[in-house]
Amino acid sequence: MKEADVVIDTEEIAEFFYMELVKRGYIPTELEAFDLADITFEYMLRKAMIVEEEAW
């Protein structure tokens, strides 16, 4: 299987969660959306879906 470089942007994930929750009738705070993004990132790390690398 070919390896691909993927960049995970937690700010983009937070914005996505925020918009999706608003569509469903929830009004999260900005901090709550960022917490969800961080949890999602940690989940992907634990499931070995991604590997965290040092920033350049």
PDB file of C-alpha atoms in Angstrom:
ATOM      1  CA  MET A   1       0.000   0.000   0.000  1.00  0.00           C
ATOM      2  CA  LYS A   2       1.293   3.448  -0.907  1.00  0.00           C
ATOM      3  CA  GLU A   3       2.001   5.956   1.870  1.00  0.00           C
ATOM      4  CA  ALA A   4       0.501   9.431   1.560  1.00  0.00           C
ATOM      5  CA  ASP A   5       1.317  12.650   3.378  1.00  0.00           C
ATOM      6  CA  VAL A   6      -1.757  14.078   5.082  1.00  0.00           C
ATOM      7  CA  VAL A   7      -1.889  17.323   7.019  1.00  0.00           C
ATOM      8  CA  ILE A   8      -4.410  17.401   9.858  1.00  0.00           C
ATOM      9  CA  ASP A   9      -5.487  20.943  10.743  1.00  0.00           C
ATOM     10  CA  THR A  10      -7.248  20.975  14.112  1.00  0.00           C
ATOM     11  CA  GLU A  11      -8.565  24.487  13.441  1.00  0.00           C
ATOM     12  CA  GLU A  12     -10.240  23.190  10.285  1.00  0.00           C
ATOM     13  CA  ILE A  13     -11.673  20.236  12.222  1.00  0.00           C
ATOM     14  CA  ALA A  14     -12.964  22.606  14.931  1.00  0.00           C
ATOM     15  CA  GLU A  15     -14.684  24.770  12.330  1.00  0.00           C
ATOM     16  CA  PHE A  16     -16.217  21.681  10.719  1.00  0.00           C
ATOM     17  CA  PHE A  17     -17.547  20.415  14.056  1.00  0.00           C
ATOM     18  CA  TYR A  18     -18.890  23.851  14.925  1.00  0.00           C
ATOM     19  CA  MET A  19     -20.804  24.162  11.644  1.00  0.00           C
ATOM     20  CA  GLU A  20     -22.144  20.600  11.816  1.00  0.00           C
ATOM     21  CA  LEU A  21     -23.298  21.010  15.421  1.00  0.00           C
ATOM     22  CA  VAL A  22     -25.041  24.297  14.568  1.00  0.00           C
ATOM     23  CA  LYS A  23     -26.861  22.526  11.705  1.00  0.00           C
ATOM     24  CA  ARG A  24     -28.085  19.974  14.247  1.00  0.00           C
ATOM     25  CA  GLY A  25     -29.358  22.622  16.652  1.00  0.00           C
ATOM     26  CA  TYR A  26     -26.404  22.778  19.058  1.00  0.00           C
ATOM     27  CA  ILE A  27     -24.550  26.004  19.741  1.00  0.00           C
ATOM     28  CA  PRO A  28     -21.058  25.059  20.954  1.00  0.00           C
ATOM     29  CA  THR A  29     -18.569  27.607  22.187  1.00  0.00           C
ATOM     30  CA  GLU A  30     -15.352  28.060  20.253  1.00  0.00           C
ATOM     31  CA  LEU A  31     -13.492  26.264  23.044  1.00  0.00           C
ATOM     32  CA  GLU A  32     -15.878  23.304  22.896  1.00  0.00           C
ATOM     33  CA  ALA A  33     -15.339  22.973  19.150  1.00  0.00           C
ATOM     34  CA  PHE A  34     -11.548  23.043  19.641  1.00  0.00           C
ATOM     35  CA  ASP A  35     -11.843  20.433  22.406  1.00  0.00           C
ATOM     36  CA  LEU A  36     -13.729  18.165  20.005  1.00  0.00           C
ATOM     37  CA  ALA A  37     -11.050  18.708  17.360  1.00  0.00           C
ATOM     38  CA  ASP A  38      -8.320  17.795  19.861  1.00  0.00           C
ATOM     39  CA  ILE A  39     -10.220  14.668  20.910  1.00  0.00           C
ATOM     40  CA  THR A  40     -10.595  13.675  17.260  1.00  0.00           C
ATOM     41  CA  PHE A  41      -6.864  14.181  16.673  1.00  0.00           C
ATOM     42  CA  GLU A  42      -6.013  12.057  19.740  1.00  0.00           C
ATOM     43  CA  TYR A  43      -8.399   9.346  18.529  1.00  0.00           C
ATOM     44  CA  MET A  44      -6.698   9.219  15.130  1.00  0.00           C
ATOM     45  CA  LEU A  45      -3.295   8.950  16.837  1.00  0.00           C
ATOM     46  CA  ARG A  46      -4.421   6.108  19.108  1.00  0.00           C
ATOM     47  CA  LYS A  47      -5.960   4.190  16.220  1.00  0.00           C
ATOM     48  CA  ALA A  48      -2.703   4.665  14.253  1.00  0.00           C
ATOM     49  CA  MET A  49      -4.592   6.434  11.487  1.00  0.00           C
ATOM     50  CA  ILE A  50      -2.013   9.227  11.629  1.00  0.00           C
ATOM     51  CA  VAL A  51       1.497   9.744  13.003  1.00  0.00           C
ATOM     52  CA  GLU A  52       2.368  13.021  14.697  1.00  0.00           C
ATOM     53  CA  GLU A  53       5.539  14.610  13.357  1.00  0.00           C
ATOM     54  CA  GLU A  54       7.590  17.550  14.533  1.00  0.00           C
ATOM     55  CA  ALA A  55       6.718  20.904  12.953  1.00  0.00           C
ATOM     56  CA  TRP A  56       9.364  22.215  10.602  1.00  0.00           C
TER      57      TRP A  56
END
